Rosetta silent file (secondary structure, phi, psi, omega in degrees, C-alpha in Angstrom):
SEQUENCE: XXXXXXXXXXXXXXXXXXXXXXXXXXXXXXXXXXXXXXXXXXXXXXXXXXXXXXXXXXXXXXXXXXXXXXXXXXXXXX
SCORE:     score description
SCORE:     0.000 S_00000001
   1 L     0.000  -21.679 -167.690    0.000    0.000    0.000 S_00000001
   2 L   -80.866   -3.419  177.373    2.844    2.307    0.553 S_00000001
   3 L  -129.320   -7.550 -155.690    3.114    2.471   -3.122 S_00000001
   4 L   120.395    4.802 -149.284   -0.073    2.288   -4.117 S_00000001
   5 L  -164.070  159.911 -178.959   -0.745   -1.078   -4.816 S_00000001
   6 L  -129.767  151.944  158.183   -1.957   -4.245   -2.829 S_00000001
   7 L  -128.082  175.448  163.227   -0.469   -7.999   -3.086 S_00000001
   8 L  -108.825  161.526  165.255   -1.597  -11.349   -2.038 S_00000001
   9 L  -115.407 -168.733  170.319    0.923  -13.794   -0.819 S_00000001
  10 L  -128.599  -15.578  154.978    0.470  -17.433   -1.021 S_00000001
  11 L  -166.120   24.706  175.583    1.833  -19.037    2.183 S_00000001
  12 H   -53.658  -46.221  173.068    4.156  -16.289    4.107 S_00000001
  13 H   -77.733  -43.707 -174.433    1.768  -16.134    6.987 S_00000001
  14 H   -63.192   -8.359 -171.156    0.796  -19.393    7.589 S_00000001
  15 H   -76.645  -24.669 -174.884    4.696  -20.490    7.296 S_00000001
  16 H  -103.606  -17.065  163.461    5.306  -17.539   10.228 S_00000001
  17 H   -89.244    0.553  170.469    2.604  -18.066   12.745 S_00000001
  18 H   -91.255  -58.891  166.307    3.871  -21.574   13.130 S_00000001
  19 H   -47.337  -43.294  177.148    7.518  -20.297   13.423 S_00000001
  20 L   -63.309  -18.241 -168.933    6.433  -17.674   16.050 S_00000001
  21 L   -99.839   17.537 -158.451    4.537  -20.041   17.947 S_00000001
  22 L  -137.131  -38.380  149.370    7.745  -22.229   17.694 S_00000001
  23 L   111.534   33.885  177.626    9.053  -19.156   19.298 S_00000001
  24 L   -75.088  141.139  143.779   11.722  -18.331   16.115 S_00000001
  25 L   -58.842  159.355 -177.488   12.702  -14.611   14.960 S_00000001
  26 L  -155.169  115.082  128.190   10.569  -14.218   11.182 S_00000001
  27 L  -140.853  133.435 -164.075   11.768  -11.753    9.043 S_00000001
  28 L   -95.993  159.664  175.382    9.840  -12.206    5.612 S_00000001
  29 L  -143.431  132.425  174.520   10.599  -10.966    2.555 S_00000001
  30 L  -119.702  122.235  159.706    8.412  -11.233   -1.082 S_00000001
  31 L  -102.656  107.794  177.817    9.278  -11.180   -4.398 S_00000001
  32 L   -52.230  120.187  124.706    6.399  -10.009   -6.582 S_00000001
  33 L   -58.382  -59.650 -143.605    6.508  -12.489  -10.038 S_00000001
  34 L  -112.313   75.371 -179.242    2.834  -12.772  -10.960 S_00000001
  35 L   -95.618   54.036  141.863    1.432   -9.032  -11.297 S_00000001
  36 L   -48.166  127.835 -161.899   -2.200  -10.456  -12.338 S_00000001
  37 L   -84.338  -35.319 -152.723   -4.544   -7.632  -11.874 S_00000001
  38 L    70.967  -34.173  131.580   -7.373   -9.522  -12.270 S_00000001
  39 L   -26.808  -46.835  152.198   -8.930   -6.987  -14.411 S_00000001
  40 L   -68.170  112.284 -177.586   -7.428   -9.102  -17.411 S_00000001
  41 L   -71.191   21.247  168.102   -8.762  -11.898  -18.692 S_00000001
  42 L   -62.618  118.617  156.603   -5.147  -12.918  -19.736 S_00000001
  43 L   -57.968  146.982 -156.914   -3.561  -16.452  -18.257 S_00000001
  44 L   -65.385 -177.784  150.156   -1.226  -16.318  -16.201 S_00000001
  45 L  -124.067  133.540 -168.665    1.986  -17.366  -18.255 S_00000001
  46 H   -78.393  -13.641 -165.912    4.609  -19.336  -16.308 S_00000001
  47 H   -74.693  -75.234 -170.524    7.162  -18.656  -18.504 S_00000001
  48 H   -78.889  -17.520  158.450    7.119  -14.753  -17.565 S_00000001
  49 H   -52.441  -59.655  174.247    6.703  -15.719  -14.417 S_00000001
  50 H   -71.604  -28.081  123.072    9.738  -16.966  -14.219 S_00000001
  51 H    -3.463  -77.966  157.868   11.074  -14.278  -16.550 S_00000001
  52 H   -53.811  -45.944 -161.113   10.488  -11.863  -13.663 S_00000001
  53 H   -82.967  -26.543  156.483   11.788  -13.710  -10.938 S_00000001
  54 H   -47.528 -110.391 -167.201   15.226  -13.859  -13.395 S_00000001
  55 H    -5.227  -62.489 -125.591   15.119   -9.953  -13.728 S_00000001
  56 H  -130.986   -8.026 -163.551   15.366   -9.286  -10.711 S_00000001
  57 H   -96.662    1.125  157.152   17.258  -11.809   -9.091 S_00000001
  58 H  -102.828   39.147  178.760   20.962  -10.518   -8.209 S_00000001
  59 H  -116.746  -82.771 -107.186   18.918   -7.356   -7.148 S_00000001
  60 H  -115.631  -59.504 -178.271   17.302   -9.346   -4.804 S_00000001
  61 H   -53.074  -29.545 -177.318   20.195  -11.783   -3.868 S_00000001
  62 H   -79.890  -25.349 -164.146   22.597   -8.760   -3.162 S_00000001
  63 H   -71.943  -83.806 -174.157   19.474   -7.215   -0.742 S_00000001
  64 H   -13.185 -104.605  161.246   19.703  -10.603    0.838 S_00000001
  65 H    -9.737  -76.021 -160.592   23.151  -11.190    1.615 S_00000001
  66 H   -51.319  -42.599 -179.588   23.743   -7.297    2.570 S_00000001
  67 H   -58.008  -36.626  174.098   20.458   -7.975    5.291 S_00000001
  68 H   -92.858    8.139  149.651   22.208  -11.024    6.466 S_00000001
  69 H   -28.364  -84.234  164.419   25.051   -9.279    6.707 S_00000001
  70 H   -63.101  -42.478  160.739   23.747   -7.019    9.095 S_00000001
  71 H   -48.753  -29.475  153.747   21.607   -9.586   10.891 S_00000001
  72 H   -42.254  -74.498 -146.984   25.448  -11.219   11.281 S_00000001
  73 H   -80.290  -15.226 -176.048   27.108   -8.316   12.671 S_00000001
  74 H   -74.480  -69.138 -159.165   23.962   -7.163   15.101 S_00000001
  75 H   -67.443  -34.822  168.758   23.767  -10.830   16.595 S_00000001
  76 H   -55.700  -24.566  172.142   27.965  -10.906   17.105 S_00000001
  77 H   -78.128  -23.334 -166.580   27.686   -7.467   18.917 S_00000001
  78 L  -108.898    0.000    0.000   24.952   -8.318   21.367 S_00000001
């Protein structure tokens, strides 16, 4: 919403209320693939799906790393 825009996820929460109740840290992260609107009566194609998650993915792998980075150097410090 912060942009404008709404998503759905497909199993983030139920995968994080189990961890929390497991008593785990969660921090989630989503990578958007699939921007069906729903307004189009287009199928999805898996193909572009996949397409997207390529585009984007040493963008996303460098985020990664550099968070767990910091999630490293916070938990060695405390």
């Amino acid at each position: 919403r912060a942009v404008g825009t709404d998503a759905v996820g497909m199993s983030t929460v139920p995968e994080v209320i189990v961890a929390r109740h497991s008593g785990m840290r969660v921090l989630g992260l989503s990578l958007i693939t699939n921007t069906a609107t729903g307004s189009e009566m287009e199928e999805v194609n898996h193909a572009e799906v996949l397409a997207a998650a390529d585009a984007v993915r040493p963008h996303f792998a460098a985020m990664v790393r550099g968070i767990v980075r910091e999630i490293s150097h916070l938990t060695s410090t405390s």
